[in-house]
mmCIF file of C-alpha atoms and ligand atoms in Angstrom:
data_model
loop_
_atom_site.group_PDB
_atom_site.id
_atom_site.type_symbol
_atom_site.label_atom_id
_atom_site.label_comp_id
_atom_site.label_asym_id
_atom_site.label_seq_id
_atom_site.Cartn_x
_atom_site.Cartn_y
_atom_site.Cartn_z
ATOM 1 C CA MET A 15 -226.227 44.315 34.663
ATOM 2 C CA ILE A 16 -223.863 44.730 37.598
ATOM 3 C CA GLY A 17 -225.449 43.220 40.660
ATOM 4 C CA GLU A 18 -227.352 40.588 38.757
ATOM 5 C CA MET A 19 -225.992 37.077 38.886
ATOM 6 C CA ILE A 20 -224.134 36.915 35.592
ATOM 7 C CA ARG A 21 -223.900 33.293 34.509
ATOM 8 C CA LYS A 22 -221.679 33.734 31.443
ATOM 9 C CA PRO A 23 -220.343 37.259 31.456
ATOM 10 C CA THR A 24 -218.599 38.894 28.511
ATOM 11 C CA VAL A 25 -215.116 40.392 28.801
ATOM 12 C CA GLU A 26 -216.717 43.857 28.609
ATOM 13 C CA GLU A 27 -219.033 43.115 31.527
ATOM 14 C CA ILE A 28 -216.147 41.801 33.623
ATOM 15 C CA LYS A 29 -214.060 44.857 32.780
ATOM 16 C CA GLU A 30 -216.886 47.085 33.965
ATOM 17 C CA ILE A 31 -217.024 45.285 37.316
ATOM 18 C CA TYR A 32 -213.243 45.001 37.778
ATOM 19 C CA ASN A 33 -212.757 48.734 37.081
ATOM 20 C CA MET A 34 -215.450 50.000 39.446
ATOM 21 C CA PRO A 35 -214.285 52.508 42.072
ATOM 22 C CA LEU A 36 -212.716 50.296 44.718
ATOM 23 C CA LEU A 37 -215.108 51.054 47.583
ATOM 24 C CA ASP A 38 -218.144 50.576 45.350
ATOM 25 C CA LEU A 39 -216.665 47.280 44.147
ATOM 26 C CA ILE A 40 -216.117 46.059 47.712
ATOM 27 C CA PHE A 41 -219.646 47.096 48.697
ATOM 28 C CA LYS A 42 -221.147 45.314 45.691
ATOM 29 C CA ALA A 43 -219.123 42.157 46.353
ATOM 30 C CA ALA A 44 -220.035 42.225 50.054
ATOM 31 C CA THR A 45 -223.709 42.517 49.069
ATOM 32 C CA VAL A 46 -223.509 39.525 46.719
ATOM 33 C CA HIS A 47 -221.582 37.637 49.405
ATOM 34 C CA ARG A 48 -224.349 38.280 51.956
ATOM 35 C CA GLU A 49 -227.018 37.168 49.522
ATOM 36 C CA PHE A 50 -225.418 33.882 48.462
ATOM 37 C CA GLN A 51 -223.101 32.797 51.281
ATOM 38 C CA ASP A 52 -223.004 32.607 55.055
ATOM 39 C CA THR A 53 -220.614 35.490 55.685
ATOM 40 C CA GLY A 54 -219.769 34.337 59.217
ATOM 41 C CA GLU A 55 -218.216 31.151 57.871
ATOM 42 C CA VAL A 56 -214.823 30.480 56.338
ATOM 43 C CA GLN A 57 -213.759 27.142 54.900
ATOM 44 C CA VAL A 58 -210.481 25.989 56.421
ATOM 45 C CA CYS A 59 -208.326 23.795 54.168
ATOM 46 C CA THR A 60 -204.910 22.346 54.901
ATOM 47 C CA LEU A 61 -202.283 21.502 52.307
ATOM 48 C CA LEU A 62 -199.688 18.775 52.397
ATOM 49 C CA SER A 63 -197.002 18.282 49.798
ATOM 50 C CA VAL A 64 -196.973 14.468 49.476
ATOM 51 C CA LYS A 65 -194.256 14.516 46.785
ATOM 52 C CA THR A 66 -191.949 17.494 46.736
ATOM 53 C CA GLY A 67 -189.675 19.016 44.099
ATOM 54 C CA GLY A 68 -187.853 17.536 41.141
ATOM 55 C CA CYS A 69 -190.681 18.500 38.783
ATOM 56 C CA SER A 70 -190.047 18.416 35.025
ATOM 57 C CA GLU A 71 -192.171 21.518 34.287
ATOM 58 C CA ASP A 72 -190.927 25.091 33.890
ATOM 59 C CA CYS A 73 -193.667 27.061 35.730
ATOM 60 C CA ALA A 74 -191.781 30.303 36.362
ATOM 61 C CA TYR A 75 -193.290 30.871 39.814
ATOM 62 C CA CYS A 76 -192.657 27.410 41.212
ATOM 63 C CA PRO A 77 -189.975 26.441 43.719
ATOM 64 C CA GLN A 78 -190.535 22.758 42.860
ATOM 65 C CA ALA A 79 -189.401 22.892 39.225
ATOM 66 C CA ALA A 80 -186.186 20.849 38.970
ATOM 67 C CA ARG A 81 -184.582 23.320 36.557
ATOM 68 C CA TYR A 82 -184.488 26.212 39.071
ATOM 69 C CA HIS A 83 -182.080 26.173 41.962
ATOM 70 C CA THR A 84 -184.219 26.743 45.029
ATOM 71 C CA ASP A 85 -183.693 25.774 48.673
ATOM 72 C CA ILE A 86 -186.378 23.101 48.913
ATOM 73 C CA THR A 87 -185.625 19.507 49.890
ATOM 74 C CA VAL A 88 -186.691 17.036 47.219
ATOM 75 C CA GLN A 89 -188.826 14.270 48.738
ATOM 76 C CA ALA A 90 -190.236 11.100 47.154
ATOM 77 C CA LEU A 91 -193.885 10.140 47.652
ATOM 78 C CA MET A 92 -194.714 9.973 51.368
ATOM 79 C CA GLN A 93 -195.887 6.885 53.236
ATOM 80 C CA THR A 94 -199.592 6.504 53.986
ATOM 81 C CA ASN A 95 -199.192 6.587 57.771
ATOM 82 C CA ASP A 96 -197.255 9.846 57.684
ATOM 83 C CA VAL A 97 -199.891 11.442 55.490
ATOM 84 C CA LEU A 98 -202.626 10.257 57.860
ATOM 85 C CA ASP A 99 -200.822 11.611 60.936
ATOM 86 C CA TYR A 100 -200.707 15.002 59.289
ATOM 87 C CA ALA A 101 -204.369 14.845 58.220
ATOM 88 C CA ARG A 102 -205.462 13.938 61.771
ATOM 89 C CA LYS A 103 -203.520 16.905 63.161
ATOM 90 C CA ALA A 104 -205.111 19.222 60.597
ATOM 91 C CA LYS A 105 -208.563 17.922 61.526
ATOM 92 C CA ALA A 106 -207.886 18.388 65.241
ATOM 93 C CA ALA A 107 -206.820 21.982 64.532
ATOM 94 C CA GLY A 108 -210.189 22.678 62.866
ATOM 95 C CA SER A 109 -209.498 21.993 59.201
ATOM 96 C CA THR A 110 -212.293 20.372 57.180
ATOM 97 C CA ARG A 111 -210.605 19.956 53.805
ATOM 98 C CA PHE A 112 -207.294 18.199 53.288
ATOM 99 C CA CYS A 113 -205.500 18.834 50.016
ATOM 100 C CA MET A 114 -202.566 16.694 48.897
ATOM 101 C CA GLY A 115 -200.201 18.137 46.323
ATOM 102 C CA ALA A 116 -197.619 16.368 44.172
ATOM 103 C CA ALA A 117 -194.899 17.970 42.057
ATOM 104 C CA TRP A 118 -195.913 15.978 39.003
ATOM 105 C CA ARG A 119 -196.571 17.094 35.446
ATOM 106 C CA GLU A 120 -199.294 14.474 35.218
ATOM 107 C CA VAL A 121 -200.534 11.358 36.949
ATOM 108 C CA ARG A 122 -199.147 8.080 35.622
ATOM 109 C CA ASP A 123 -200.787 4.711 36.144
ATOM 110 C CA ASN A 124 -198.122 3.279 38.420
ATOM 111 C CA ARG A 125 -197.553 2.268 42.042
ATOM 112 C CA ASP A 126 -197.260 5.876 43.169
ATOM 113 C CA PHE A 127 -200.783 6.495 41.910
ATOM 114 C CA ASP A 128 -201.973 3.352 43.728
ATOM 115 C CA ARG A 129 -200.543 4.837 46.911
ATOM 116 C CA VAL A 130 -202.266 8.181 46.336
ATOM 117 C CA ILE A 131 -205.528 6.247 45.914
ATOM 118 C CA GLU A 132 -204.866 4.757 49.340
ATOM 119 C CA PHE A 133 -204.254 8.276 50.791
ATOM 120 C CA VAL A 134 -207.605 9.382 49.388
ATOM 121 C CA GLN A 135 -209.457 6.373 50.814
ATOM 122 C CA GLU A 136 -207.907 6.770 54.256
ATOM 123 C CA VAL A 137 -208.302 10.558 54.565
ATOM 124 C CA ASN A 138 -211.898 10.194 53.412
ATOM 125 C CA LYS A 139 -212.500 7.837 56.353
ATOM 126 C CA LEU A 140 -211.449 10.658 58.715
ATOM 127 C CA GLY A 141 -214.540 12.587 57.596
ATOM 128 C CA MET A 142 -212.605 15.358 55.854
ATOM 129 C CA GLU A 143 -213.232 16.642 52.336
ATOM 130 C CA VAL A 144 -210.351 15.116 50.385
ATOM 131 C CA CYS A 145 -208.711 17.157 47.652
ATOM 132 C CA CYS A 146 -205.718 16.435 45.426
ATOM 133 C CA THR A 147 -203.588 18.479 43.077
ATOM 134 C CA LEU A 148 -201.435 16.113 41.059
ATOM 135 C CA GLY A 149 -201.135 17.753 37.635
ATOM 136 C CA MET A 150 -202.851 16.534 34.478
ATOM 137 C CA LEU A 151 -205.350 13.650 34.703
ATOM 138 C CA THR A 152 -207.182 11.471 32.198
ATOM 139 C CA GLU A 153 -210.891 10.853 32.603
ATOM 140 C CA GLN A 154 -210.165 7.285 33.810
ATOM 141 C CA GLN A 155 -207.717 8.524 36.441
ATOM 142 C CA ALA A 156 -210.221 11.139 37.617
ATOM 143 C CA GLN A 157 -212.835 8.378 37.896
ATOM 144 C CA ARG A 158 -210.479 6.197 39.913
ATOM 145 C CA LEU A 159 -209.867 9.059 42.341
ATOM 146 C CA ALA A 160 -213.613 9.723 42.533
ATOM 147 C CA ASP A 161 -214.295 6.056 43.311
ATOM 148 C CA ALA A 162 -211.718 6.225 46.114
ATOM 149 C CA GLY A 163 -213.672 9.090 47.699
ATOM 150 C CA LEU A 164 -212.004 12.189 46.240
ATOM 151 C CA TYR A 165 -214.183 15.235 46.910
ATOM 152 C CA ALA A 166 -212.340 17.956 44.978
ATOM 153 C CA TYR A 167 -209.481 18.354 42.517
ATOM 154 C CA ASN A 168 -207.337 21.492 42.299
ATOM 155 C CA HIS A 169 -205.975 22.425 38.900
ATOM 156 C CA ASN A 170 -205.285 26.110 38.337
ATOM 157 C CA LEU A 171 -205.365 28.074 35.096
ATOM 158 C CA ASP A 172 -202.852 30.364 36.828
ATOM 159 C CA THR A 173 -203.197 33.291 34.393
ATOM 160 C CA SER A 174 -204.819 34.319 31.089
ATOM 161 C CA LYS A 175 -204.607 32.211 27.955
ATOM 162 C CA GLU A 176 -202.633 35.074 26.362
ATOM 163 C CA TYR A 177 -200.008 35.338 29.136
ATOM 164 C CA TYR A 178 -199.738 31.601 29.865
ATOM 165 C CA GLY A 179 -196.841 31.037 27.440
ATOM 166 C CA GLU A 180 -194.736 33.654 29.274
ATOM 167 C CA ILE A 181 -194.991 31.614 32.478
ATOM 168 C CA ILE A 182 -195.102 27.976 31.377
ATOM 169 C CA THR A 183 -193.915 26.444 28.111
ATOM 170 C CA THR A 184 -193.969 22.740 28.960
ATOM 171 C CA ARG A 185 -197.752 22.384 28.691
ATOM 172 C CA THR A 186 -200.627 24.339 27.195
ATOM 173 C CA TYR A 187 -203.712 26.158 28.420
ATOM 174 C CA GLU A 188 -205.717 23.647 26.405
ATOM 175 C CA ASP A 189 -204.124 20.789 28.446
ATOM 176 C CA ARG A 190 -205.298 22.491 31.629
ATOM 177 C CA LEU A 191 -208.853 22.903 30.320
ATOM 178 C CA GLN A 192 -208.920 19.259 29.228
ATOM 179 C CA THR A 193 -208.008 18.077 32.735
ATOM 180 C CA LEU A 194 -210.713 20.303 34.234
ATOM 181 C CA ASP A 195 -213.191 18.695 31.873
ATOM 182 C CA ASN A 196 -212.023 15.207 32.874
ATOM 183 C CA VAL A 197 -212.449 16.081 36.556
ATOM 184 C CA ARG A 198 -215.944 17.446 35.937
ATOM 185 C CA LYS A 199 -216.971 14.310 34.001
ATOM 186 C CA ALA A 200 -215.937 12.143 36.959
ATOM 187 C CA GLY A 201 -218.319 14.119 39.193
ATOM 188 C CA VAL A 202 -215.510 15.584 41.310
ATOM 189 C CA SER A 203 -215.810 19.145 42.638
ATOM 190 C CA VAL A 204 -213.588 21.553 40.666
ATOM 191 C CA CYS A 205 -211.125 23.887 42.400
ATOM 192 C CA CYS A 206 -209.538 26.208 39.861
ATOM 193 C CA GLY A 207 -208.038 29.654 40.132
ATOM 194 C CA GLY A 208 -204.851 31.538 39.556
ATOM 195 C CA ILE A 209 -201.981 33.668 40.734
ATOM 196 C CA ILE A 210 -201.531 37.424 40.587
ATOM 197 C CA GLY A 211 -198.138 39.098 40.613
ATOM 198 C CA LEU A 212 -196.636 37.098 37.722
ATOM 199 C CA GLY A 213 -196.102 40.286 35.690
ATOM 200 C CA GLU A 214 -199.505 40.054 34.003
ATOM 201 C CA THR A 215 -201.625 43.095 33.094
ATOM 202 C CA HIS A 216 -205.087 43.956 34.432
ATOM 203 C CA GLU A 217 -206.385 42.754 31.072
ATOM 204 C CA ASP A 218 -204.807 39.321 31.686
ATOM 205 C CA ARG A 219 -206.528 39.126 35.077
ATOM 206 C CA ILE A 220 -209.847 40.038 33.482
ATOM 207 C CA ASN A 221 -209.291 37.424 30.769
ATOM 208 C CA MET A 222 -208.546 34.736 33.360
ATOM 209 C CA LEU A 223 -211.745 35.648 35.224
ATOM 210 C CA TYR A 224 -213.538 35.435 31.877
ATOM 211 C CA THR A 225 -212.298 31.867 31.294
ATOM 212 C CA LEU A 226 -213.155 30.797 34.847
ATOM 213 C CA SER A 227 -216.657 32.259 34.806
ATOM 214 C CA ASN A 228 -217.357 30.900 31.311
ATOM 215 C CA LEU A 229 -216.478 27.268 32.053
ATOM 216 C CA PRO A 230 -219.502 25.001 31.407
ATOM 217 C CA GLU A 231 -220.071 25.184 35.188
ATOM 218 C CA HIS A 232 -218.460 27.609 37.613
ATOM 219 C CA PRO A 233 -215.712 25.952 39.658
ATOM 220 C CA GLU A 234 -216.970 25.138 43.168
ATOM 221 C CA SER A 235 -213.863 26.870 44.481
ATOM 222 C CA VAL A 236 -211.562 29.522 43.072
ATOM 223 C CA PRO A 237 -208.227 30.050 44.809
ATOM 224 C CA VAL A 238 -206.735 33.508 44.363
ATOM 225 C CA ASN A 239 -203.007 33.268 45.070
ATOM 226 C CA ALA A 240 -200.602 36.174 45.469
ATOM 227 C CA LEU A 241 -197.237 35.130 44.053
ATOM 228 C CA VAL A 242 -194.885 33.849 46.750
ATOM 229 C CA ARG A 243 -191.549 35.092 45.453
ATOM 230 C CA VAL A 244 -189.098 32.237 45.939
ATOM 231 C CA LYS A 245 -185.339 32.697 45.612
ATOM 232 C CA GLY A 246 -183.983 30.799 42.620
ATOM 233 C CA THR A 247 -187.174 31.045 40.517
ATOM 234 C CA PRO A 248 -187.307 33.378 37.498
ATOM 235 C CA LEU A 249 -189.907 35.544 39.288
ATOM 236 C CA GLU A 250 -187.968 36.008 42.527
ATOM 237 C CA ASN A 251 -187.516 39.759 41.931
ATOM 238 C CA ASN A 252 -191.114 40.538 40.952
ATOM 239 C CA ASP A 253 -192.875 43.303 42.888
ATOM 240 C CA LYS A 254 -194.888 42.341 45.944
ATOM 241 C CA VAL A 255 -198.594 42.046 45.097
ATOM 242 C CA ASP A 256 -200.501 45.175 46.051
ATOM 243 C CA ILE A 257 -203.260 44.384 48.548
ATOM 244 C CA TRP A 258 -205.736 46.471 46.536
ATOM 245 C CA ASP A 259 -205.097 44.261 43.496
ATOM 246 C CA MET A 260 -205.834 41.206 45.624
ATOM 247 C CA VAL A 261 -209.048 42.798 46.927
ATOM 248 C CA ARG A 262 -210.121 43.811 43.416
ATOM 249 C CA MET A 263 -209.542 40.284 42.122
ATOM 250 C CA ILE A 264 -211.420 38.625 44.997
ATOM 251 C CA ALA A 265 -214.332 41.055 44.779
ATOM 252 C CA THR A 266 -214.720 40.560 41.022
ATOM 253 C CA ALA A 267 -214.564 36.769 41.398
ATOM 254 C CA ARG A 268 -217.231 36.943 44.125
ATOM 255 C CA ILE A 269 -219.600 39.007 41.965
ATOM 256 C CA LEU A 270 -219.081 36.803 38.881
ATOM 257 C CA MET A 271 -219.365 33.483 40.726
ATOM 258 C CA PRO A 272 -221.711 34.107 43.677
ATOM 259 C CA ARG A 273 -222.037 30.470 44.780
ATOM 260 C CA THR A 274 -218.334 29.636 44.540
ATOM 261 C CA MET A 275 -215.957 29.441 47.505
ATOM 262 C CA VAL A 276 -213.356 32.135 46.813
ATOM 263 C CA ARG A 277 -210.107 31.251 48.559
ATOM 264 C CA LEU A 278 -207.632 33.782 49.896
ATOM 265 C CA SER A 279 -204.730 31.447 49.133
ATOM 266 C CA ALA A 280 -200.942 31.949 48.943
ATOM 267 C CA GLY A 281 -199.468 35.206 50.176
ATOM 268 C CA ARG A 282 -201.137 35.634 53.581
ATOM 269 C CA THR A 283 -197.851 35.816 55.523
ATOM 270 C CA GLU A 284 -197.248 39.141 53.825
ATOM 271 C CA MET A 285 -200.701 40.508 54.717
ATOM 272 C CA SER A 286 -201.806 42.116 57.969
ATOM 273 C CA ILE A 287 -205.011 41.002 59.716
ATOM 274 C CA ALA A 288 -206.631 44.250 58.534
ATOM 275 C CA GLU A 289 -205.702 43.450 54.933
ATOM 276 C CA GLN A 290 -207.040 39.908 55.215
ATOM 277 C CA ALA A 291 -210.237 41.311 56.769
ATOM 278 C CA LEU A 292 -210.686 43.441 53.642
ATOM 279 C CA CYS A 293 -210.390 40.297 51.529
ATOM 280 C CA PHE A 294 -213.103 38.563 53.618
ATOM 281 C CA MET A 295 -215.229 41.697 53.315
ATOM 282 C CA ALA A 296 -214.755 41.551 49.522
ATOM 283 C CA GLY A 297 -216.069 37.993 49.400
ATOM 284 C CA ALA A 298 -213.258 35.592 50.256
ATOM 285 C CA ASN A 299 -214.627 32.718 52.329
ATOM 286 C CA SER A 300 -211.895 30.115 52.385
ATOM 287 C CA ILE A 301 -208.245 29.942 53.434
ATOM 288 C CA PHE A 302 -205.357 27.502 53.617
ATOM 289 C CA ALA A 303 -204.444 26.988 57.265
ATOM 290 C CA GLY A 304 -201.387 25.374 58.819
ATOM 291 C CA ASP A 305 -197.884 26.771 58.999
ATOM 292 C CA LYS A 306 -196.897 25.578 55.534
ATOM 293 C CA LEU A 307 -198.548 25.801 52.125
ATOM 294 C CA LEU A 308 -196.734 23.221 49.966
ATOM 295 C CA THR A 309 -193.145 24.358 50.459
ATOM 296 C CA THR A 310 -193.456 27.960 51.689
ATOM 297 C CA PRO A 311 -194.583 29.414 55.049
ATOM 298 C CA ASN A 312 -198.172 30.269 55.976
ATOM 299 C CA PRO A 313 -199.667 31.695 59.205
ATOM 300 C CA SER A 314 -199.958 29.125 62.037
ATOM 301 C CA PHE A 315 -203.272 27.597 63.174
ATOM 302 C CA ASP A 316 -202.960 29.652 66.380
ATOM 303 C CA GLU A 317 -202.551 32.925 64.510
ATOM 304 C CA ASP A 318 -205.541 32.127 62.299
ATOM 305 C CA ASN A 319 -207.708 31.073 65.245
ATOM 306 C CA ALA A 320 -206.911 34.416 66.893
ATOM 307 C CA MET A 321 -207.840 36.204 63.644
ATOM 308 C CA PHE A 322 -211.153 34.270 63.421
ATOM 309 C CA GLU A 323 -211.909 35.177 67.043
ATOM 310 C CA LEU A 324 -211.171 38.838 66.398
ATOM 311 C CA LEU A 325 -213.269 39.016 63.212
ATOM 312 C CA GLY A 326 -216.102 36.829 64.542
ATOM 313 C CA LEU A 327 -215.592 34.132 61.911
ATOM 314 C CA LYS A 328 -216.293 30.400 62.302
ATOM 315 C CA ALA A 329 -214.912 27.437 60.388
ATOM 316 C CA ARG A 330 -217.428 26.033 57.893
ATOM 317 C CA LYS A 331 -218.459 22.383 58.387
ATOM 318 C CA ALA A 332 -217.264 19.710 55.961
ATOM 319 C CA PHE A 333 -219.480 18.601 53.030
ATOM 320 C CA LYS A 334 -221.855 21.565 53.435
HETATM 321 N N1 SAM B 12 -197.946 19.972 40.007
HETATM 322 C C1 SAM B 12 -199.338 20.188 40.018
HETATM 323 C C2 SAM B 12 -199.782 21.289 39.090
HETATM 324 O O1 SAM B 12 -198.963 22.144 38.767
HETATM 325 O O2 SAM B 12 -200.955 21.307 38.729
HETATM 326 C C3 SAM B 12 -199.907 20.443 41.390
HETATM 327 C C4 SAM B 12 -199.116 21.283 42.379
HETATM 328 S S1 SAM B 12 -198.828 22.992 41.902
HETATM 329 C C5 SAM B 12 -197.598 23.459 43.063
HETATM 330 C C6 SAM B 12 -200.326 23.775 42.400
HETATM 331 C C7 SAM B 12 -200.472 25.266 42.221
HETATM 332 O O3 SAM B 12 -199.711 25.962 43.200
HETATM 333 C C8 SAM B 12 -200.004 25.880 40.926
HETATM 334 O O4 SAM B 12 -200.901 25.708 39.875
HETATM 335 C C9 SAM B 12 -199.917 27.345 41.308
HETATM 336 O O5 SAM B 12 -201.141 27.986 41.072
HETATM 337 C C10 SAM B 12 -199.632 27.306 42.816
HETATM 338 N N2 SAM B 12 -198.283 27.838 43.121
HETATM 339 C C11 SAM B 12 -197.116 27.203 42.942
HETATM 340 N N3 SAM B 12 -196.078 27.986 43.308
HETATM 341 C C12 SAM B 12 -196.609 29.163 43.713
HETATM 342 C C13 SAM B 12 -196.048 30.384 44.186
HETATM 343 N N4 SAM B 12 -194.734 30.560 44.287
HETATM 344 N N5 SAM B 12 -196.888 31.381 44.535
HETATM 345 C C14 SAM B 12 -198.229 31.208 44.426
HETATM 346 N N6 SAM B 12 -198.815 30.087 43.984
HETATM 347 C C15 SAM B 12 -198.019 29.083 43.621
HETATM 348 C C1 DTB B 13 -203.553 26.817 45.192
HETATM 349 O O1 DTB B 13 -204.222 27.511 44.394
HETATM 350 N N1 DTB B 13 -202.614 27.284 45.983
HETATM 351 C C2 DTB B 13 -201.985 26.195 46.724
HETATM 352 C C3 DTB B 13 -202.822 24.969 46.280
HETATM 353 N N2 DTB B 13 -203.690 25.512 45.291
HETATM 354 C C4 DTB B 13 -202.171 23.742 45.826
HETATM 355 C C5 DTB B 13 -200.526 26.099 46.507
HETATM 356 C C6 DTB B 13 -199.764 27.366 46.841
HETATM 357 C C7 DTB B 13 -198.316 27.057 46.733
HETATM 358 C C8 DTB B 13 -197.439 28.188 47.147
HETATM 359 C C9 DTB B 13 -195.999 27.858 46.988
HETATM 360 C C10 DTB B 13 -195.518 26.706 47.818
HETATM 361 O O2 DTB B 13 -195.813 26.641 49.039
HETATM 362 O O3 DTB B 13 -194.776 25.881 47.293
HETATM 363 FE FE1 SF4 B 14 -194.384 21.219 38.666
HETATM 364 FE FE2 SF4 B 14 -196.822 21.966 39.484
HETATM 365 FE FE3 SF4 B 14 -194.619 23.392 40.191
HETATM 366 FE FE4 SF4 B 14 -195.452 23.462 37.685
HETATM 367 S S1 SF4 B 14 -196.601 24.210 39.483
HETATM 368 S S2 SF4 B 14 -193.319 23.156 38.358
HETATM 369 S S3 SF4 B 14 -196.223 21.369 37.400
HETATM 370 S S4 SF4 B 14 -195.113 21.305 40.792
#
């Protein structure tokens, strides 16, 4: 079974892959990667937090939740021109996907949403893949974003269904799945993944991979984030994510979802080039570039360009 393209794997099958001896797992993932993807290419995405902090939710990892006392500066929704300046700079630095994030529980049908629609229209005109992550969406809101030119929507499951309640209590796993369904129905590309390092077990990670790979269609992209431990959040004292756990997670995702872009997401500032190279070897083929994620640091464009040069990687073209 291992090595075949498994469309809807069982938990047992995923467990078997996830628990392979590490070097065999990396080899298997690298083989699948070579069969289904162009291994010389990495998708370069840039994030911008268009509305920062003051969020009503209680996601235990998040520096933007109003109830935790973190060092971020709360900022209302940005102006269109400022967003466009940033998108142009990202494009000039080699980024092909621009993802706008808002610290909202859900989208509301108000003037702020009208302005986000304008962001989407304008960034789309720059020839970049436009992505948003704005919290929960109805089908109508997803359709409005799609009509404005939205290419992808990011909405993470974050962890397993079983562990979810330990991390977030202000919304349910079912809410998340409903939004993913609404995005899919609007014909928008789905970006959905999770975080490791929240205190979850290996079983939770396997269960999250089960949910992701058993969605009606595999997400087009799966971000794998290592927890960024932010002072003031309940998880600030968690252990640093072990690089081998990151590699195991990426490799399993690659084998389960061969056609998906697997993104080495948050946590790269704490990884060496050699460690990131292992992640690419294990099937990661996308990163967030630019010196900030949403509110926390990320390697600079220059550092990443030097890494690409060293590893012989090229940025993937938009809309491929
Ligand atoms: N508010 C919207 C939502 O929660 O869907 C969109 C923005 S939210 C910040 C997007 C994602 O960022 C979260 O689902 C989570 O996976 C990730 N994230 C937030 N804080 C993080 C952290 N400290 N470390 C790693 N990933 C994080
Ligand atoms: C994703 O999976 N990771 C990105 C993006 N999707 C929105 C966000 C990472 C955020 C890390 C913490 C911060 O910078 O605030
Ligand atoms: Fe709010 Fe999103 Fe952060 Fe949760 S992850 S607190 S919903 S910004």
